[in-house]
Amino acid sequence: MLSGIQPTGDFHLGNYLGALRGWVEDQHEHDSYFCVVDLHALTIPRDPAELRAKSMECANLLLAVGLDPDVCTLFLQSHVPEHAELSWLLECTASMGELRRMTQFKEKTARGGEEAARVGLFTYPVLQAADILLYDADRVPVGDDQRQHLELTRDLATRFNQRYGETFVVPAAAIPAAGRGARIMDLQQPTAKMSKSAESPQGVVLLLDPPEAIERKVKRAVTDADTGTGSVRYDPAAKPGVSNLLELLGLATGRAPAQVAADYSQYGPLKVDTAAALVELLRPIQQRYWELTADPGVAEKALEQGADKAHSVASVTLRRARHSVGLLPRP
Ligand code: TYM
């Protein structure tokens, strides 16, 4: 199993409930690799000092949510050069047309235009495919927004295998069910996913937000105009704001959103309880995070150990892929 997260912006509830929380459970059941994708972070302008700081922050947060470096392999993408090299072989497998169809590329270039976009932003999904294929991963736990990138990875693996002979394991996305974290929505704009690059920070609950900030953001969450009888119900299409709150409270308390809805008739109490449950959900993570930041040696050791393990696996797969396409081994 492999998954990755970008060390950009700050982690939010969407990252946690859509991906990280599942990783923590999965690590005990699968041979798991978790990658802080610092090379992916270079696809848009980034201050070097900030990238360094965010990469460590990201590693600490992954440890704080519960990844155990003695159980799983946690590493920085740039520490394992095989990612960039396999990406090249896969760029020579992918077509311009299929990369142009990637909705994330279209969204990210909508404002600034394609001409000014970095080439890396265009080829980004191919690097993501390399991340996955290097570890023979058959399970890739991600949020719903990564579905298309996973389809591309499957297409590239299949095409490569057809062209050059069996080389890669064809992976499958493991996406939480709808209503169970697949797509957490922005609290201010409940028809858009919660995102690191959201227009307003008020709609995004960060994993490191203090309790007052969580309470304020949830209290101001946009709900729906209809407040009559039966207005608290789980109906993402007709009532996206309320449904998102029901999903959040359900995830924090281990219940289905429709089941949570049965306990409420008004928005006010739903918001109060949601905020309180989120504060409790995040409290232990925040505590561990602050302990870890006081002791940077823990993350450094985890990353060192992780890079060694990841490299030992990735180098074998890369050698196989190089052989498949006809590159000679170094004498
Ligand atoms: P990234 O860094 O944007 O997000 C990390 C994970 O969080 C999930 N996620 C969400 N889930 C539910 N609701 C949301 N609002 C929400 N927002 C984010 C994402 O789906 C993701 O699982 N391209 C990837 C990183 C990547 C990767 C990989 C993932 C690089 N290589 C290989 C898997 C395998 C990305 O930018 O994720």
Coordinates of C-alpha atoms and ligand atoms in Angstrom, one line a residue:
M1 CA 0.0 0.0 0.0
L2 CA 1.2 3.5 -0.8
S3 CA -0.2 7.0 -0.4
G4 CA 1.2 10.5 -0.4
I5 CA 0.5 14.0 0.8
Q6 CA 1.9 17.4 -0.3
P7 CA 3.9 19.4 2.3
T8 CA 2.1 22.6 1.3
G9 CA -0.3 24.8 3.2
D10 CA -1.6 23.3 6.4
F11 CA -3.3 19.9 6.8
H12 CA -7.1 20.2 7.3
L13 CA -10.0 17.9 8.2
G14 CA -10.4 16.8 4.6
N15 CA -6.9 15.4 4.5
Y16 CA -7.4 13.8 7.9
L17 CA -10.8 12.3 7.4
G18 CA -10.4 11.5 3.7
A19 CA -7.0 9.9 3.9
L20 CA -4.7 10.1 7.0
R21 CA -7.1 8.5 9.5
G22 CA -7.5 5.5 7.2
W23 CA -3.7 5.3 6.8
V24 CA -3.3 4.9 10.5
E25 CA -5.6 1.9 10.6
D26 CA -4.3 0.4 7.3
Q27 CA -0.6 0.5 8.4
H28 CA -1.3 -2.5 10.7
E29 CA -2.8 -4.6 7.9
H30 CA -0.6 -3.9 4.9
D31 CA 3.0 -3.4 4.1
S32 CA 2.6 0.4 3.9
Y33 CA 4.5 3.3 2.4
F34 CA 3.7 6.9 3.1
C35 CA 5.4 9.6 1.2
V36 CA 5.7 13.3 1.8
V37 CA 5.7 14.4 -1.8
D38 CA 8.1 17.4 -1.7
L39 CA 8.9 17.1 -5.4
H40 CA 5.2 17.6 -6.2
A41 CA 5.3 20.7 -4.1
L42 CA 7.6 22.4 -6.6
T43 CA 5.0 22.4 -9.3
I44 CA 3.9 25.9 -8.1
P45 CA 6.1 28.7 -6.7
R46 CA 7.4 27.9 -3.3
D47 CA 9.8 29.6 -1.0
P48 CA 12.8 27.2 -0.3
A49 CA 12.9 27.9 3.4
E50 CA 9.2 27.4 3.7
L51 CA 9.3 24.1 1.8
R52 CA 12.0 22.8 4.2
A53 CA 10.0 23.9 7.2
K54 CA 6.7 22.5 5.8
S55 CA 8.3 19.1 4.9
M56 CA 9.3 18.6 8.6
E57 CA 6.0 19.9 9.8
C58 CA 4.3 17.4 7.5
A59 CA 6.4 14.5 8.8
N60 CA 5.6 15.5 12.4
L61 CA 1.9 15.7 11.7
L62 CA 1.9 12.3 10.1
L63 CA 3.6 10.9 13.2
A64 CA 1.2 12.9 15.4
V65 CA -1.9 11.4 13.7
G66 CA -0.6 8.0 14.5
L67 CA 1.7 6.6 11.8
D68 CA 4.2 4.5 13.5
P69 CA 7.7 4.4 11.8
D70 CA 8.3 0.9 13.3
V71 CA 5.2 -0.4 11.6
C72 CA 5.1 1.6 8.3
T73 CA 7.6 3.3 6.0
L74 CA 7.4 7.1 6.2
F75 CA 9.7 9.0 3.9
L76 CA 10.3 12.1 1.8
Q77 CA 9.9 11.6 -1.9
S78 CA 13.1 13.6 -2.8
H79 CA 15.1 11.2 -0.6
V80 CA 14.4 8.4 -3.0
P81 CA 15.7 9.5 -6.5
E82 CA 14.0 6.5 -8.2
H83 CA 10.8 8.5 -8.1
A84 CA 12.1 11.1 -10.6
E85 CA 13.7 8.5 -12.8
L86 CA 10.7 6.3 -13.1
S87 CA 8.7 9.4 -13.8
W88 CA 10.7 9.9 -16.9
L89 CA 10.1 6.3 -18.2
L90 CA 6.4 6.9 -17.5
E91 CA 6.4 10.3 -19.3
C92 CA 7.5 8.3 -22.3
T93 CA 4.4 6.1 -21.8
A94 CA 1.8 8.8 -21.2
S95 CA 0.2 10.9 -23.9
M96 CA -0.2 14.7 -24.1
G97 CA -4.0 14.2 -24.6
E98 CA -4.5 12.1 -21.4
L99 CA -2.6 14.6 -19.2
R100 CA -4.5 17.5 -20.7
R101 CA -7.7 15.8 -19.6
M102 CA -6.7 15.9 -15.9
T103 CA -9.2 18.1 -14.1
Q104 CA -6.7 19.2 -11.4
F105 CA -4.4 20.6 -14.1
K106 CA -7.4 22.4 -15.7
E107 CA -8.5 23.8 -12.3
K108 CA -5.0 24.9 -11.3
T109 CA -4.3 26.7 -14.6
A110 CA -7.8 28.2 -14.8
R111 CA -6.6 31.5 -13.3
G112 CA -3.1 32.0 -14.5
G113 CA -3.5 30.2 -17.9
E114 CA -1.7 27.2 -19.3
E115 CA 1.1 29.2 -21.0
A116 CA 2.6 30.3 -17.7
A117 CA 2.1 27.0 -15.9
R118 CA 5.2 25.0 -15.0
V119 CA 5.7 21.9 -17.1
G120 CA 5.9 20.0 -13.8
L121 CA 2.3 20.9 -13.1
F122 CA 1.3 19.3 -16.3
T123 CA 3.4 16.1 -15.7
Y124 CA 2.5 16.0 -12.0
P125 CA 0.1 13.0 -12.3
V126 CA 2.9 11.0 -14.0
L127 CA 5.2 11.5 -11.0
Q128 CA 2.3 10.4 -8.8
A129 CA 2.0 7.2 -10.9
A130 CA 5.8 6.6 -10.4
D131 CA 5.3 7.1 -6.6
I132 CA 2.7 4.3 -6.6
L133 CA 4.2 1.9 -9.1
L134 CA 7.7 1.8 -7.5
Y135 CA 6.3 0.0 -4.5
D136 CA 4.1 -2.6 -6.3
A137 CA 1.2 -1.0 -4.4
D138 CA -2.1 -2.6 -5.1
R139 CA -4.0 -0.4 -2.6
V140 CA -3.8 3.4 -2.7
P141 CA -5.9 5.1 0.0
V142 CA -6.9 8.6 -1.1
G143 CA -9.8 11.0 -1.0
D144 CA -12.2 11.2 -3.9
D145 CA -10.4 14.1 -5.6
Q146 CA -7.5 11.7 -6.5
R147 CA -9.8 9.3 -8.4
Q148 CA -8.7 10.5 -11.8
H149 CA -5.0 10.4 -11.0
L150 CA -5.4 6.8 -9.9
E151 CA -7.2 5.9 -13.1
L152 CA -4.3 7.4 -15.0
T153 CA -1.8 5.4 -12.9
R154 CA -3.8 2.2 -13.8
D155 CA -3.8 3.1 -17.5
L156 CA 0.0 3.8 -17.5
A157 CA 0.8 0.6 -15.7
T158 CA -1.4 -1.5 -18.0
R159 CA 0.0 0.2 -21.2
F160 CA 3.6 -0.2 -20.0
N161 CA 3.0 -3.9 -19.2
Q162 CA 1.4 -4.5 -22.6
R163 CA 4.2 -2.7 -24.4
Y164 CA 7.2 -4.1 -22.6
G165 CA 6.0 -7.2 -20.7
E166 CA 4.7 -7.6 -17.1
T167 CA 6.6 -5.0 -15.0
F168 CA 4.2 -3.2 -12.7
V169 CA 1.4 -4.2 -10.3
V170 CA -1.8 -2.4 -11.5
P171 CA -3.1 -0.5 -8.4
A172 CA -6.6 0.3 -7.1
A173 CA -7.7 3.4 -5.3
A174 CA -9.2 2.8 -1.8
I175 CA -11.6 5.8 -1.4
P176 CA -13.9 6.1 1.7
A177 CA -17.6 5.7 1.0
A178 CA -19.7 8.8 0.2
G179 CA -20.7 10.4 3.5
R180 CA -17.7 8.7 5.2
G181 CA -15.0 11.1 4.4
A182 CA -14.5 10.7 0.6
R183 CA -15.0 14.5 0.1
I184 CA -15.2 16.9 3.0
M185 CA -16.6 20.2 1.9
D186 CA -15.6 23.8 2.7
L187 CA -17.6 25.2 5.6
Q188 CA -18.1 28.5 3.8
Q189 CA -18.7 27.1 0.4
P190 CA -20.2 23.6 0.9
T191 CA -20.4 22.8 -2.8
A192 CA -16.5 23.0 -3.0
K193 CA -14.2 20.5 -1.4
M194 CA -12.2 21.7 1.7
S195 CA -8.8 22.6 0.3
K196 CA -5.4 24.0 1.2
S197 CA -5.9 26.6 -1.4
A198 CA -9.4 27.7 -0.4
E199 CA -10.3 31.4 -1.0
S200 CA -11.3 32.0 2.7
P201 CA -9.5 30.3 5.6
Q202 CA -12.9 30.4 7.5
G203 CA -14.2 27.4 5.6
V204 CA -11.2 25.2 6.4
V205 CA -10.7 23.5 9.8
L206 CA -6.9 22.9 10.2
L207 CA -5.6 20.0 12.2
L208 CA -3.7 22.5 14.4
D209 CA -6.5 25.0 14.8
P210 CA -7.0 25.9 18.5
P211 CA -10.4 25.0 20.0
E212 CA -11.7 28.6 19.7
A213 CA -10.9 28.7 16.0
I214 CA -12.7 25.4 15.4
E215 CA -15.7 26.6 17.4
R216 CA -15.8 29.9 15.4
K217 CA -15.5 28.2 12.0
V218 CA -18.2 25.6 12.7
K219 CA -20.5 28.2 14.2
R220 CA -20.2 30.3 11.1
A221 CA -20.5 27.4 8.7
V222 CA -22.9 28.1 5.9
T223 CA -26.1 26.0 6.3
D224 CA -29.1 26.1 4.1
A225 CA -31.9 28.6 3.9
D226 CA -34.6 26.1 4.7
T227 CA -35.0 25.9 8.5
G228 CA -38.5 24.3 8.8
T229 CA -39.4 21.0 10.2
G230 CA -37.2 18.2 8.9
S231 CA -34.5 20.7 7.9
V232 CA -31.8 18.7 9.6
R233 CA -31.4 15.8 7.2
Y234 CA -28.6 14.2 5.3
D235 CA -29.1 15.2 1.7
P236 CA -25.8 16.4 0.1
A237 CA -27.4 17.5 -3.1
A238 CA -30.3 19.6 -1.6
K239 CA -28.6 20.5 1.7
P240 CA -24.8 20.5 1.2
G241 CA -23.9 22.6 4.3
V242 CA -26.0 20.7 6.8
S243 CA -25.0 17.4 5.3
N244 CA -21.3 18.3 5.6
L245 CA -21.8 19.0 9.3
L246 CA -23.7 15.8 9.8
E247 CA -20.9 13.9 8.1
L248 CA -18.2 15.6 10.2
L249 CA -20.1 14.8 13.4
G250 CA -20.7 11.3 12.3
L251 CA -17.0 10.7 11.5
A252 CA -16.0 12.2 14.8
T253 CA -18.4 10.0 16.8
G254 CA -18.4 6.8 14.7
R255 CA -21.9 7.1 13.2
A256 CA -23.5 7.4 9.8
P257 CA -24.6 11.0 8.9
A258 CA -28.3 10.0 8.5
Q259 CA -28.2 8.4 12.0
V260 CA -26.7 11.7 13.4
A261 CA -29.5 13.7 11.7
A262 CA -32.1 11.9 13.8
D263 CA -30.9 13.6 16.9
Y264 CA -31.4 17.2 15.7
S265 CA -34.2 19.4 14.6
Q266 CA -32.2 22.7 14.6
Y267 CA -28.9 23.9 13.1
G268 CA -27.7 25.6 16.3
P269 CA -27.3 22.5 18.5
L270 CA -25.9 20.5 15.6
K271 CA -23.1 23.1 15.2
V272 CA -22.4 23.2 18.9
D273 CA -22.0 19.4 19.1
T274 CA -20.0 19.2 15.9
A275 CA -17.5 21.8 17.1
A276 CA -17.2 20.0 20.4
A277 CA -16.7 16.6 18.8
L278 CA -14.0 18.0 16.4
V279 CA -12.2 19.7 19.2
E280 CA -12.0 16.3 21.0
L281 CA -11.0 14.5 17.9
L282 CA -8.1 16.8 17.2
R283 CA -7.0 17.4 20.8
P284 CA -4.7 14.3 21.2
I285 CA -3.2 14.9 17.7
Q286 CA -2.3 18.4 18.6
Q287 CA -0.8 17.4 21.9
R288 CA 1.4 14.8 20.2
Y289 CA 2.3 17.2 17.5
W290 CA 3.6 19.8 20.0
E291 CA 5.6 17.1 21.8
L292 CA 7.1 16.0 18.5
T293 CA 8.1 19.5 17.4
A294 CA 10.0 19.9 20.7
D295 CA 12.1 16.8 19.7
P296 CA 13.0 17.0 16.0
G297 CA 15.2 13.9 16.3
V298 CA 12.2 11.7 16.3
A299 CA 11.0 12.7 12.8
E300 CA 14.5 12.9 11.4
K301 CA 15.2 9.3 12.5
A302 CA 11.9 8.1 11.1
L303 CA 12.6 9.7 7.7
E304 CA 16.1 8.3 7.6
Q305 CA 14.9 4.8 8.3
G306 CA 12.0 5.3 5.9
A307 CA 14.3 6.5 3.1
D308 CA 16.5 3.5 3.4
K309 CA 13.6 1.0 3.3
A310 CA 11.8 2.9 0.5
H311 CA 15.0 3.0 -1.6
S312 CA 15.7 -0.7 -1.1
V313 CA 12.2 -1.5 -2.6
A314 CA 12.1 1.2 -5.3
S315 CA 15.5 0.4 -6.7
V316 CA 14.5 -3.2 -7.5
T317 CA 11.3 -2.0 -9.3
L318 CA 13.2 0.7 -11.2
R319 CA 15.8 -1.9 -12.3
R320 CA 13.0 -4.1 -13.6
A321 CA 11.4 -1.1 -15.5
R322 CA 14.8 -0.1 -17.0
H323 CA 15.4 -3.6 -18.2
S324 CA 11.8 -3.8 -19.7
V325 CA 12.3 -0.7 -21.9
G326 CA 15.7 -1.8 -23.0
L327 CA 18.1 0.4 -21.0
L328 CA 21.4 -1.4 -20.4
P329 CA 22.6 -2.0 -16.8
R330 CA 25.7 0.0 -16.0
P331 CA 28.8 -2.2 -16.5
Ligands
TYM1 P1 -3.1 16.3 -1.2 O1 -1.8 16.6 -0.5 O2 -3.8 17.3 -1.9 O3 -4.1 15.6 -0.2 C1 -3.7 14.5 0.6 C2 -4.9 13.5 0.8 O4 -6.0 14.2 1.3 C3 -7.1 13.9 0.5 N1 -8.0 15.1 0.6 C4 -9.4 15.0 0.9 N2 -10.2 14.0 1.2 C5 -11.5 14.3 1.5 N3 -12.0 15.5 1.5 C6 -11.2 16.6 1.1 N4 -11.7 17.8 1.1 C7 -9.8 16.4 0.8 N5 -8.8 17.2 0.5 C8 -7.7 16.4 0.3 C9 -6.6 13.7 -0.9 O5 -7.5 13.0 -1.6 C10 -5.3 12.9 -0.6 O6 -5.6 11.6 -0.4 N6 -1.6 14.2 -5.6 C11 -1.8 14.0 -4.1 C12 -0.5 13.5 -3.4 C13 0.1 12.3 -4.0 C14 -0.3 11.0 -3.9 C15 0.8 10.2 -4.5 C16 -1.4 10.4 -3.3 C17 1.3 12.3 -4.7 N7 1.7 11.1 -5.0 C18 0.7 8.8 -4.6 C19 -1.5 9.0 -3.5 C20 -0.5 8.2 -4.1 C21 -2.3 15.2 -3.5 O7 -2.0 16.3 -3.9 O8 -2.8 15.1 -2.3

